[in-house]
Tab-separated table of C-alpha atoms in Angstrom:
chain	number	residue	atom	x	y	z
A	1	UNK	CA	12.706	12.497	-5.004
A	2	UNK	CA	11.671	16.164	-5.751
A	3	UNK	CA	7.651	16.937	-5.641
A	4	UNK	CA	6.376	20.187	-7.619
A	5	UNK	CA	3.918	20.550	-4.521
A	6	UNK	CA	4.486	20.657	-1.001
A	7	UNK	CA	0.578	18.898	-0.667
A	8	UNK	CA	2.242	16.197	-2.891
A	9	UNK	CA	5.008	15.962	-0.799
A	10	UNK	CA	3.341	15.596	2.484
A	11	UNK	CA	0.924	13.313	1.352
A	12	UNK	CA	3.484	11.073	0.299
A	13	UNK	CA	5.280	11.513	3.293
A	14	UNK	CA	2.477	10.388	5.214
A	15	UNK	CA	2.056	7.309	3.105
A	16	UNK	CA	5.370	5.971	3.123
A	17	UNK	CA	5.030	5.673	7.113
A	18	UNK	CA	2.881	2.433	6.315
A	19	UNK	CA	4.243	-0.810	6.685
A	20	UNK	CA	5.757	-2.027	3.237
A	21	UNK	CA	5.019	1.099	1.135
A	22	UNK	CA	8.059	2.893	0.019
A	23	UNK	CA	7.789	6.448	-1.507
A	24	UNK	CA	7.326	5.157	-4.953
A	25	UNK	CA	4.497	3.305	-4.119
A	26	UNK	CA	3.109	6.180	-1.924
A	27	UNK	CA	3.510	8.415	-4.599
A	28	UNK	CA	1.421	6.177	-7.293
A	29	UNK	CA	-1.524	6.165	-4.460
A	30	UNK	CA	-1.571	9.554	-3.969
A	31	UNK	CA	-1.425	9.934	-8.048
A	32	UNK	CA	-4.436	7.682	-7.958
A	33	UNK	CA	-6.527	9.638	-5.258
A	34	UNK	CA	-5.676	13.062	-7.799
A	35	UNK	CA	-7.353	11.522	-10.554
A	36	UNK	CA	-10.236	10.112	-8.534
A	37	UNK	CA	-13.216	11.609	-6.841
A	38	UNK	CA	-12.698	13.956	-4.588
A	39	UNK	CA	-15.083	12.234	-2.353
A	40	UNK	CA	-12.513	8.910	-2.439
A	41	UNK	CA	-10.241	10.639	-0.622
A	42	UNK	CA	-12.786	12.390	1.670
A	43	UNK	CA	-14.290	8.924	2.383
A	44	UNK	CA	-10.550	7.025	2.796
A	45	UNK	CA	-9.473	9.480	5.705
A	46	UNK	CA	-13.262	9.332	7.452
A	47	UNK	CA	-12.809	5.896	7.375
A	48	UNK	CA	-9.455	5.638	8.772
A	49	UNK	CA	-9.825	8.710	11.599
A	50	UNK	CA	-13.123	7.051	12.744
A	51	UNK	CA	-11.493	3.888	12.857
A	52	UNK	CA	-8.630	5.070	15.065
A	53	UNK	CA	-10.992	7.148	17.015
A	54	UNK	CA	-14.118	4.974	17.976
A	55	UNK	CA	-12.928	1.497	17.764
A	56	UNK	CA	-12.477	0.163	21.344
A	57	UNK	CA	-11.621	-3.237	22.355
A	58	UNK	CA	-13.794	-5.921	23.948
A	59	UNK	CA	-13.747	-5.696	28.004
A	60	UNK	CA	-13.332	-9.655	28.308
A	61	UNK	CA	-11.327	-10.925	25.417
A	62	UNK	CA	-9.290	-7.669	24.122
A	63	UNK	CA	-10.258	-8.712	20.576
A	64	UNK	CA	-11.588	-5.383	18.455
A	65	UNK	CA	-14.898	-4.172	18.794
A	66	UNK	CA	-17.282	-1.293	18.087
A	67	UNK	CA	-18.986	-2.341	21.410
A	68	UNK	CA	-18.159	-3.097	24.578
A	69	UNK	CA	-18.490	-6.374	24.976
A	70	UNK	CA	-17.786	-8.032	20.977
A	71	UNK	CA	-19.922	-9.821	18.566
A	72	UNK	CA	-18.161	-13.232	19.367
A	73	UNK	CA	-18.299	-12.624	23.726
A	74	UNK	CA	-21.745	-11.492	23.371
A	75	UNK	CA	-22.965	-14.337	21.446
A	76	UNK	CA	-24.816	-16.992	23.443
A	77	UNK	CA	-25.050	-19.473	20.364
A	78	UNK	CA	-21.054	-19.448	20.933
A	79	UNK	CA	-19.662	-22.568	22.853
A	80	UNK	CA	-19.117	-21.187	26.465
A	81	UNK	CA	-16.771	-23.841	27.373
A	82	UNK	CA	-13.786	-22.992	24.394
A	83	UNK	CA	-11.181	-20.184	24.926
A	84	UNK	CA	-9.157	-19.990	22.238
A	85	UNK	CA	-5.752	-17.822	23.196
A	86	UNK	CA	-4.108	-16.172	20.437
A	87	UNK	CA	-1.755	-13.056	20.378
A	88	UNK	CA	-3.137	-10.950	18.149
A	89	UNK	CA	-6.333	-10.195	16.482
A	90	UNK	CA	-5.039	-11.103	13.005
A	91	UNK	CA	-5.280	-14.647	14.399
A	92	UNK	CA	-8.750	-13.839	15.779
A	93	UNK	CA	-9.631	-13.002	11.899
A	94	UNK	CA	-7.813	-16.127	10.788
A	95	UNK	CA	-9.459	-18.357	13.065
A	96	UNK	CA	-12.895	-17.366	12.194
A	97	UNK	CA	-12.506	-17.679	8.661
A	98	UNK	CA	-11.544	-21.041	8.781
A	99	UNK	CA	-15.416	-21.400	10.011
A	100	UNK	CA	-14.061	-24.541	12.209
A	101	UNK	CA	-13.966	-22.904	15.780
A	102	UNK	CA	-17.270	-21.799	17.507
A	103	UNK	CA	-15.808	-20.857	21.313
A	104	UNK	CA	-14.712	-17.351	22.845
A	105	UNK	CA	-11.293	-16.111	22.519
A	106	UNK	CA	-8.712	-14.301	24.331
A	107	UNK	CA	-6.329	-11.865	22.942
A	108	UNK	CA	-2.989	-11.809	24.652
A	109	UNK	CA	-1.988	-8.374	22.315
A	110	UNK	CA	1.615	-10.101	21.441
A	111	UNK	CA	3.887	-12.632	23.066
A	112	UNK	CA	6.501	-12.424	26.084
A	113	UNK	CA	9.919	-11.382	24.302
A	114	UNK	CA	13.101	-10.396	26.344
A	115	UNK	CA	14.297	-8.572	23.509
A	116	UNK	CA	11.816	-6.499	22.902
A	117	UNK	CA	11.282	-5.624	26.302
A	118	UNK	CA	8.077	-7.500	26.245
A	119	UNK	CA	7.398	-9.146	29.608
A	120	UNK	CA	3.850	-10.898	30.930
A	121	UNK	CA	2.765	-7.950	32.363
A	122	UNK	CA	2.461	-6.401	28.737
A	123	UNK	CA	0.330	-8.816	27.885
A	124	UNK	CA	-3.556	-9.713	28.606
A	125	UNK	CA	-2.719	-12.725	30.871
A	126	UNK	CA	-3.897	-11.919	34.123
A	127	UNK	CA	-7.457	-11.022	32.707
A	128	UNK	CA	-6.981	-14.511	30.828
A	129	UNK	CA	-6.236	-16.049	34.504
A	130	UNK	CA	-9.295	-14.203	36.256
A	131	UNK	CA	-11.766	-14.991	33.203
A	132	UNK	CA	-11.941	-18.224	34.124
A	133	UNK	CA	-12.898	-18.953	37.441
A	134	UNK	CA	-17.039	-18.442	38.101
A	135	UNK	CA	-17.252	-18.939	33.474
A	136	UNK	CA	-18.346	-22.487	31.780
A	137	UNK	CA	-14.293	-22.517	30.471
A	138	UNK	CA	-13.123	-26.243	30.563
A	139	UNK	CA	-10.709	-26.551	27.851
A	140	UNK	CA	-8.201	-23.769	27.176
A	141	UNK	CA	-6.739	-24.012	23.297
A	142	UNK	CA	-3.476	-22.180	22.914
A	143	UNK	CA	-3.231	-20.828	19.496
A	144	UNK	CA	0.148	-19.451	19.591
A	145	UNK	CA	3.038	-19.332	16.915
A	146	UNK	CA	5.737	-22.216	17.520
A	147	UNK	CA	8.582	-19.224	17.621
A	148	UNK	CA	10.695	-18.917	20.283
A	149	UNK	CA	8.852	-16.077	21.696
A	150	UNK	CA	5.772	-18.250	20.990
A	151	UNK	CA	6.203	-21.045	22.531
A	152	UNK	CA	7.733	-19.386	25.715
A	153	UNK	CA	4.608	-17.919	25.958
A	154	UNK	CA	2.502	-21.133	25.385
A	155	UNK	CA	5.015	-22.474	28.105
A	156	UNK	CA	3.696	-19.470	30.909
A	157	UNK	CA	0.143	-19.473	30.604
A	158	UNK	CA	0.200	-23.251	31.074
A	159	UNK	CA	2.019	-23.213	34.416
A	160	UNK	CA	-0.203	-20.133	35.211
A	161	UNK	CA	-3.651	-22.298	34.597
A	162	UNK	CA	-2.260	-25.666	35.648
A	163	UNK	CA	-4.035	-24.925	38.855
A	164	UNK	CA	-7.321	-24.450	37.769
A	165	UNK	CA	-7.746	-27.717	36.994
A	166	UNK	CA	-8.727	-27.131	33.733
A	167	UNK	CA	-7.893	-28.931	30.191
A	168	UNK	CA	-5.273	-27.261	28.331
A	169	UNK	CA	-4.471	-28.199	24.534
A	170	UNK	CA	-3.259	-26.487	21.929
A	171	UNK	CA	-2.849	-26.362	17.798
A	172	UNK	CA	-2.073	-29.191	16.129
A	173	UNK	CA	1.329	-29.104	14.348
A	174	UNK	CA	1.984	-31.303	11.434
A	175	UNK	CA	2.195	-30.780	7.149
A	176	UNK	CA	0.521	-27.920	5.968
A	177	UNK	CA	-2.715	-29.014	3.379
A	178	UNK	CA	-0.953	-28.362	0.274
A	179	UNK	CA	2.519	-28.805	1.628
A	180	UNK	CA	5.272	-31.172	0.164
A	181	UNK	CA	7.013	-33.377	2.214
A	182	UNK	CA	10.058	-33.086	1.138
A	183	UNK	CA	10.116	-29.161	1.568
A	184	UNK	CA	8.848	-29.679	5.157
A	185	UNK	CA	10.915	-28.921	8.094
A	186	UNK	CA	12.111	-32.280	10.017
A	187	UNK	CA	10.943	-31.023	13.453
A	188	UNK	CA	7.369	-30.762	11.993
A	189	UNK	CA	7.398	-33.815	9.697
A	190	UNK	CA	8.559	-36.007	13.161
A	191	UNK	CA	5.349	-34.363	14.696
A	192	UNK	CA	3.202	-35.230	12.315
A	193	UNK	CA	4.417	-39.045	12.208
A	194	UNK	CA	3.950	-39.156	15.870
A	195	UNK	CA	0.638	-37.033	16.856
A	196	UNK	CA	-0.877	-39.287	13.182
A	197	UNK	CA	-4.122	-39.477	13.065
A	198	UNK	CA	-6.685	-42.807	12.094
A	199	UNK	CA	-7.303	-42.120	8.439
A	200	UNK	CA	-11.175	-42.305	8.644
A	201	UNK	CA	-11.017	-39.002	10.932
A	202	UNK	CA	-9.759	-37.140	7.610
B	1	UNK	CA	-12.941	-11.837	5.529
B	2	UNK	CA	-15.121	-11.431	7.879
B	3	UNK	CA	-14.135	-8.702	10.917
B	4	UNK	CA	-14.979	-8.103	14.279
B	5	UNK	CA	-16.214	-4.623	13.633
B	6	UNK	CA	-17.605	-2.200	11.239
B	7	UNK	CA	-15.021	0.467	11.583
B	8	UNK	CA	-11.941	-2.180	10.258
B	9	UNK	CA	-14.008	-3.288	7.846
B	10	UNK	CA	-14.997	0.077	5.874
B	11	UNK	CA	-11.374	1.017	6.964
B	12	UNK	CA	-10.304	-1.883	4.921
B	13	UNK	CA	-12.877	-1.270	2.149
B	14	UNK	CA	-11.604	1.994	1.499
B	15	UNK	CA	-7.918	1.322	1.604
B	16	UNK	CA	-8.075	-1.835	-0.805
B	17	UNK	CA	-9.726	0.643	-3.629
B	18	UNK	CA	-6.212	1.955	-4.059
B	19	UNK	CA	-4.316	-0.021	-6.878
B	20	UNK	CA	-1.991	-2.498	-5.931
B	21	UNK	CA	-4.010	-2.663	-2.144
B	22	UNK	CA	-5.801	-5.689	-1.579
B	23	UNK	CA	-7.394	-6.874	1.433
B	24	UNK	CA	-5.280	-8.495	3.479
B	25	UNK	CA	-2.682	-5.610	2.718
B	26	UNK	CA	-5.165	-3.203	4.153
B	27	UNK	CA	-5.653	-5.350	7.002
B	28	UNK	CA	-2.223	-5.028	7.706
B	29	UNK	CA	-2.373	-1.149	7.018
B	30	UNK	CA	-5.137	-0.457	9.541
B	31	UNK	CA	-4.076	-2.610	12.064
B	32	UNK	CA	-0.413	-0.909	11.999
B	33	UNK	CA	-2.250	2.052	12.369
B	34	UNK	CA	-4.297	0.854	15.522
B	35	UNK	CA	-1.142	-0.136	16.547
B	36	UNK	CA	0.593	3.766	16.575
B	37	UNK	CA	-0.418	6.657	17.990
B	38	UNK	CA	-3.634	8.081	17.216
B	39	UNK	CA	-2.045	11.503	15.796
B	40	UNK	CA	-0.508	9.247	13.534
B	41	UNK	CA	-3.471	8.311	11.564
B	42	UNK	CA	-4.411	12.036	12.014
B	43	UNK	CA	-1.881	13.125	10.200
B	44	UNK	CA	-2.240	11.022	7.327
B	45	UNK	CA	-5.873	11.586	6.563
B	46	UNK	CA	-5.567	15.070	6.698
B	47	UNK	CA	-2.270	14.895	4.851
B	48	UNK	CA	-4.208	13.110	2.323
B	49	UNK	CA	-7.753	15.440	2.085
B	50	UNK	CA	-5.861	18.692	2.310
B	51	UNK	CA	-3.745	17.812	-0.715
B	52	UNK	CA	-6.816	16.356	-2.767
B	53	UNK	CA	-8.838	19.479	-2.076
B	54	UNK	CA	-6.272	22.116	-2.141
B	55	UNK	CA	-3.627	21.096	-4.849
B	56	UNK	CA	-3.524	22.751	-8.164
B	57	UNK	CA	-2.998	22.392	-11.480
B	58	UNK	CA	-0.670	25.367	-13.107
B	59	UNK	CA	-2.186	26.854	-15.639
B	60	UNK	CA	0.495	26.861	-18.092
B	61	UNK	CA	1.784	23.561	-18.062
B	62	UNK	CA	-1.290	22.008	-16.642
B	63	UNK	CA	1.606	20.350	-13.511
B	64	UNK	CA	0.300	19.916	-10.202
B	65	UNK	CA	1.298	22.705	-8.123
B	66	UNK	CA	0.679	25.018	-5.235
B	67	UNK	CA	0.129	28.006	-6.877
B	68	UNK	CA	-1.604	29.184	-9.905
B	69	UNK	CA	1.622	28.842	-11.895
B	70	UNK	CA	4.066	26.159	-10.960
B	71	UNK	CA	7.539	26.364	-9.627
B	72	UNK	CA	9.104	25.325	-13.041
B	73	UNK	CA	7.164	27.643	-14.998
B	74	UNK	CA	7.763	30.639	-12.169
B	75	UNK	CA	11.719	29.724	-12.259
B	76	UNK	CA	13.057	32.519	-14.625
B	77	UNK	CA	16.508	30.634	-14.415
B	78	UNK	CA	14.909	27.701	-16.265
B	79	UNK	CA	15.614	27.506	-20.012
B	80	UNK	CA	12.556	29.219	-21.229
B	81	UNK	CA	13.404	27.884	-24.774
B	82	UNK	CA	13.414	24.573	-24.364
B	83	UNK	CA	9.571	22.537	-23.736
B	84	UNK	CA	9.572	18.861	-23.039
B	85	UNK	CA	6.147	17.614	-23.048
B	86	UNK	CA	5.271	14.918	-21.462
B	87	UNK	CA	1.794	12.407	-20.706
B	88	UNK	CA	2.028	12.284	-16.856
B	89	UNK	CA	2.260	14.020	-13.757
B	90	UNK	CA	5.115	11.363	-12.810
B	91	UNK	CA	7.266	12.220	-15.914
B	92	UNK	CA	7.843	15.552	-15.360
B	93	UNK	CA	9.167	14.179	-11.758
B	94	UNK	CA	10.922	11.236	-13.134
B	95	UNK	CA	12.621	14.066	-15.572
B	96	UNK	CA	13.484	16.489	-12.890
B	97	UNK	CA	15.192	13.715	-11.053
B	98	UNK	CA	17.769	13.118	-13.239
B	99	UNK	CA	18.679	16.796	-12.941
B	100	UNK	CA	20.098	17.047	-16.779
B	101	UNK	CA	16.910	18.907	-17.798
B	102	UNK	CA	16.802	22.710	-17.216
B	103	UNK	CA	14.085	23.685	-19.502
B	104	UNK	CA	10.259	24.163	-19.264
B	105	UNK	CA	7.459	21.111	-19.069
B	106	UNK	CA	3.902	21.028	-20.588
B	107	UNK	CA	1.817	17.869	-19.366
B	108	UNK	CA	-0.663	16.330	-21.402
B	109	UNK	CA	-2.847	14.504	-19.269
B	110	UNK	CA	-2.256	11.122	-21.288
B	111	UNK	CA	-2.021	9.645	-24.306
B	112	UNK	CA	-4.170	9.293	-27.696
B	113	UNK	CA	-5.983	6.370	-26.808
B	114	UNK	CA	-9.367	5.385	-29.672
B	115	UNK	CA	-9.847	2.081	-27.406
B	116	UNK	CA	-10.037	3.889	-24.567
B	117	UNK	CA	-11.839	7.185	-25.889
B	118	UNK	CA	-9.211	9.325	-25.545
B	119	UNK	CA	-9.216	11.689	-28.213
B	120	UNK	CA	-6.618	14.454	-28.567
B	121	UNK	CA	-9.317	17.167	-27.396
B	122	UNK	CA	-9.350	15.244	-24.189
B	123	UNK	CA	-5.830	16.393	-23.825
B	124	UNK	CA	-4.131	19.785	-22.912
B	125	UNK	CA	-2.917	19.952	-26.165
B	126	UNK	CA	-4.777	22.907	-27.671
B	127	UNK	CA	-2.780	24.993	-24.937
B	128	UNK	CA	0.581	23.435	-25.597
B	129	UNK	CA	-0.318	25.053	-29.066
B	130	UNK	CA	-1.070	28.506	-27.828
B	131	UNK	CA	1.413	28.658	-25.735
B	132	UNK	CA	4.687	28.736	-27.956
B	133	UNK	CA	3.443	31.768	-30.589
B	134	UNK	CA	4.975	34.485	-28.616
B	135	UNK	CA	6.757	32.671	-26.242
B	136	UNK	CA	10.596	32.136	-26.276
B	137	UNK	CA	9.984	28.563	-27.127
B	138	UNK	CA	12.711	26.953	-29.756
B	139	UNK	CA	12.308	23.594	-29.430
B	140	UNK	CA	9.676	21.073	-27.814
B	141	UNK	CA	11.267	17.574	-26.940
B	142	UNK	CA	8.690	14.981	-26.834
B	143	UNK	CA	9.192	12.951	-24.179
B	144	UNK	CA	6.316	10.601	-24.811
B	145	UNK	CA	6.812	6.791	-24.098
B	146	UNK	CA	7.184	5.062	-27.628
B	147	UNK	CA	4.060	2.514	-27.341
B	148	UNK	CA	1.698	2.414	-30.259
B	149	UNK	CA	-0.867	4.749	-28.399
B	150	UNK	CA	2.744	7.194	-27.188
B	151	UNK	CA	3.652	7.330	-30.987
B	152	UNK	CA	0.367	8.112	-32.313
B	153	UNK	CA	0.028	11.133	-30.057
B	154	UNK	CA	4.084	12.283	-30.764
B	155	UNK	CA	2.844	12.014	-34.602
B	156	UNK	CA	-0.405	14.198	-34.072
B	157	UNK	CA	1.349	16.999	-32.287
B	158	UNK	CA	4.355	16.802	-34.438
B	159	UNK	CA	1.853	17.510	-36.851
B	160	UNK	CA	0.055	20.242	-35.278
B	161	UNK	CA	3.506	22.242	-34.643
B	162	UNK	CA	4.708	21.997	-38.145
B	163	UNK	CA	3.502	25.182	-38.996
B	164	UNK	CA	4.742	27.118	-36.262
B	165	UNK	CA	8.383	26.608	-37.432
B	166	UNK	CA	10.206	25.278	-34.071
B	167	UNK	CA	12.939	22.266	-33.728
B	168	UNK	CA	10.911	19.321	-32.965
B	169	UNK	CA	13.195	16.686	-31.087
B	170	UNK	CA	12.053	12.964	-29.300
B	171	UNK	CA	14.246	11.969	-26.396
B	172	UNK	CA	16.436	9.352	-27.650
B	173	UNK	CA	15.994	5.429	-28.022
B	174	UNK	CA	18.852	2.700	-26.835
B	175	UNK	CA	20.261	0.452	-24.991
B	176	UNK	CA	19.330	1.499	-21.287
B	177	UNK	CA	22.463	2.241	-18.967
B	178	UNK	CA	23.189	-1.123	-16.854
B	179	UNK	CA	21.168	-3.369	-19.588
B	180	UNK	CA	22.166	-6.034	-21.820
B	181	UNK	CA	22.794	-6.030	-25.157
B	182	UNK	CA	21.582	-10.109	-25.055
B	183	UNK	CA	17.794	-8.734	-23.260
B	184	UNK	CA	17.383	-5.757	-25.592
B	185	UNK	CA	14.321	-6.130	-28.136
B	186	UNK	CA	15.854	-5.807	-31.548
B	187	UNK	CA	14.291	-2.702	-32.876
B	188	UNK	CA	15.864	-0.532	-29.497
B	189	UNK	CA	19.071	-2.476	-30.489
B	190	UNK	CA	18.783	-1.704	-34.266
B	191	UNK	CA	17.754	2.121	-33.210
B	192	UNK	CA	20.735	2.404	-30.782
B	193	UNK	CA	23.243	1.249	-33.281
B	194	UNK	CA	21.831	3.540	-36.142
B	195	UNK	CA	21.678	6.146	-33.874
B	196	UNK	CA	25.274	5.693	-32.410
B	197	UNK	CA	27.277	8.338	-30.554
B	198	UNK	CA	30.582	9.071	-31.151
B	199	UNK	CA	32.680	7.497	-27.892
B	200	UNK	CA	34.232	10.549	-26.214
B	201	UNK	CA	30.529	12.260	-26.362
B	202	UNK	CA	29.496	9.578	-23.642
């Protein structure tokens, strides 16, 4: 594609480095941003080089935070006794939208992978592993994808806490609400008929 | 969605006002971004301000640009008696693509549009009206997508030429390359056979 402006051109550019935005698309934003406000544009890259800039990442947990120590670690209302591990802050947002969990978290920043190169000391496990000792942490919920990668992952941290003597669970697996049964994989339906639950705790 | 910190969320504010962004798409966005270097996100926002604040608009043909008058318009190799004039930006690009045009562009700025109060002074159509008397201009192609709100405005500046005594061509209607005949709406079917070129032509 050929741009009548070099501005055009770089802007685009720029764009299309994103994650699932293509140079059509990048060029329809940037078309968009021309007919808007100046100031839309001004306030879309203040937003996004503060962002980069200033955001730093909680000193216990590794989740985001504009602070130090986050909203979630600093809380005292927060159950003290619940650490949720997850890999990446997406699932920190997930989590807390489901408005179900009130513990801390801990966020591993991905999972071990071979492949990738990614090995556990990539990861935010041997903070996870000194957090606990001297807190009020008694039950350790892994919150990890049931990949490969995933559940290797689950597999390390448990043999890593196993001697602090302290309760590890994790996720439930079973049919998605909404789900069909028919459509659902057999290694989770045979799950969910085993782990089933008395129909009054629904 | 609720996030851990201020800076994602008016990160993610700002992003989802582009079209087609939502949300969870700008989550996505910024937290690629947090992901990559810092330059990265550098980059982009300036990529993006300098090109809002610096681009132009030539002042013959009313395309963005660099300059005051556009690379088309400055090309004295280009055709300087043919004009295609077009609604958008993204035409004259779309056009330029296909490399068959070698002529001159004049951009409207949109269509005639009652239900959306755009009259045909809101338009840069009193300059594509100035601009042929003592030009080289010969013929204007209207390359104006045939809606009802296209047609209207082909029809009012079809009307507004008359006078000056220049060939007055529409860029022509049929079956698109790679469609079928089965899928095509019966009037561009109907069109394309009236209109039909003799075979060695093609």
């Amino acid at each position: 594609m050929n741009f009548p402006s070099k501005l055009i051109e770089s802007a685009v550019d720029e764009l299309a480095k994103l994650p699932g935005i293509g140079r059509k698309t990048a060029l329809r934003l940037v078309l968009h941003l021309l007919k808007s406000e100046a100031e839309e544009t001004t306030d879309l890259a203040n937003a996004l080089t503060k962002m980069r800039n200033d955001i730093t990442y909680c000193q216990y947990c590794h989740n985001i935070s504009d602070t130090e120590v986050c909203s979630i670690c600093a809380n005292p209302l927060r159950d003290q006794t619940a650490l949720c591990v997850v890999s990446d802050i997406r699932d920190v947002i997930a989590i807390e939208n489901t408005a179900q969990y009130k513990g801390l978290y801990h966020v591993l920043g991905g999972v071990i992978s071979p492949i990738e190169g990614i090995g556990p000391s990539d990861l935010n496990i041997t903070s996870l592993i000194e957090r606990i000792p001297g807190s009020e942490v008694k039950e350790v919920i892994l919150a990890i994808s049931p990949t490969m990668e995933g559940d290797t992952t689950s597999f390390y941290i448990t043999r890593k806490l196993r001697e602090l003597g302290i309760k590890i669970t994790t996720i439930a697996r079973g049919v998605p609400v909404g789900g069909e049964l028919e459509y659902t994989d057999e290694i989770t339906l045979g799950r969910s008929i085993v782990e089933r639950t008395s129909y009054n705790k629904l």
